[in-house]
Coordinates of C-alpha atoms in Angstrom, one line a residue:
M1 CA 96.0 55.3 14.0
L2 CA 99.4 55.6 15.6
K3 CA 101.4 52.6 16.1
G4 CA 104.1 52.4 18.7
P5 CA 105.9 49.9 20.9
K6 CA 103.7 47.4 22.6
V7 CA 103.3 47.9 26.4
T8 CA 104.7 44.9 28.2
E9 CA 105.3 46.3 31.7
V10 CA 103.5 48.9 33.8
V11 CA 105.9 51.1 35.7
P12 CA 104.5 52.8 38.9
A13 CA 104.6 56.6 39.0
I14 CA 106.2 56.6 42.4
S15 CA 108.4 54.1 44.2
V16 CA 107.2 51.8 47.0
D17 CA 109.3 53.7 49.6
V18 CA 107.8 57.1 48.5
K19 CA 104.3 55.7 48.6
K20 CA 104.9 54.3 52.1
L21 CA 106.1 57.7 53.4
L22 CA 103.2 59.5 51.8
V23 CA 100.7 57.1 53.4
Q24 CA 102.3 57.6 56.8
D25 CA 102.2 61.3 56.5
I26 CA 98.6 61.4 55.3
K27 CA 97.6 59.1 58.2
R28 CA 99.4 61.3 60.7
R29 CA 97.7 64.4 59.4
M30 CA 94.3 62.8 59.4
I31 CA 94.4 62.1 63.2
P32 CA 91.7 64.3 64.8
Q33 CA 93.1 67.2 66.7
V34 CA 91.8 68.1 70.1
M35 CA 90.1 71.5 70.2
K36 CA 90.6 73.2 73.6
I37 CA 88.2 75.9 74.7
R38 CA 88.8 78.2 77.6
A39 CA 86.6 81.0 78.9
D40 CA 87.4 83.4 81.7
I41 CA 84.2 84.3 83.5
E42 CA 83.2 86.5 86.4
M43 CA 80.4 85.3 88.7
K44 CA 78.9 87.6 91.3
C45 CA 75.8 87.1 93.5
F46 CA 74.2 89.6 95.8
E47 CA 71.9 87.1 97.7
L48 CA 72.3 86.0 101.2
D49 CA 73.7 82.5 100.4
C50 CA 75.9 83.8 97.5
V51 CA 78.5 81.0 97.8
L52 CA 75.8 78.3 97.5
H53 CA 74.2 80.0 94.5
I54 CA 77.6 80.3 92.7
M55 CA 78.4 76.6 93.5
N56 CA 75.0 75.6 92.2
A57 CA 75.6 77.5 89.0
M58 CA 79.0 75.9 88.6
R59 CA 77.6 72.4 89.1
K60 CA 74.9 73.0 86.5
A61 CA 77.5 74.3 84.0
E62 CA 79.7 71.2 84.6
A63 CA 76.6 68.9 84.3
T64 CA 76.1 70.2 80.7
G65 CA 79.3 68.4 79.6
N66 CA 79.5 64.8 78.6
K67 CA 82.3 62.2 78.2
D68 CA 83.1 63.6 74.7
C69 CA 83.1 67.2 75.8
P70 CA 83.6 67.6 79.6
V71 CA 83.2 71.0 81.2
K72 CA 85.4 71.9 84.2
I73 CA 85.2 75.2 86.1
S74 CA 88.1 76.3 88.3
L75 CA 88.4 79.2 90.7
V76 CA 91.1 81.8 89.9
G77 CA 90.3 84.2 92.6
S78 CA 86.8 85.3 93.6
P79 CA 84.9 86.5 91.4
L80 CA 87.1 85.2 88.6
Y81 CA 86.7 81.6 87.3
V82 CA 88.0 79.6 84.3
L83 CA 85.8 77.3 82.3
N84 CA 87.7 74.6 80.3
T85 CA 86.6 72.0 77.9
Q86 CA 88.1 70.0 75.1
T87 CA 86.6 68.1 72.2
F88 CA 87.4 66.5 68.8
D89 CA 84.1 67.8 67.3
K90 CA 84.8 71.2 65.9
C91 CA 81.3 72.0 64.6
R92 CA 78.7 71.0 67.0
N93 CA 75.2 71.9 65.8
K94 CA 72.5 71.0 68.2
E95 CA 68.9 71.6 67.1

């Protein structure tokens, strides 16, 4: 059995200042990032009340959103629209 000097003091591997900076950096990196999703869509309707049908489709699409993942559709120029949403949840598996 090896005999050496007796341990009387424990010395930390890193200083308190370095530990504080590391913890701050880790906390900053762990903040969830917002995922923004944008889709350019084209809507056409060949019925008599085409504007009403498109508005109804837009309302139904916006109704699928919730407070965590709101869905918003904007007109670019008929028939082009932009669908926007943002969420913190990157993998959303609904069964």
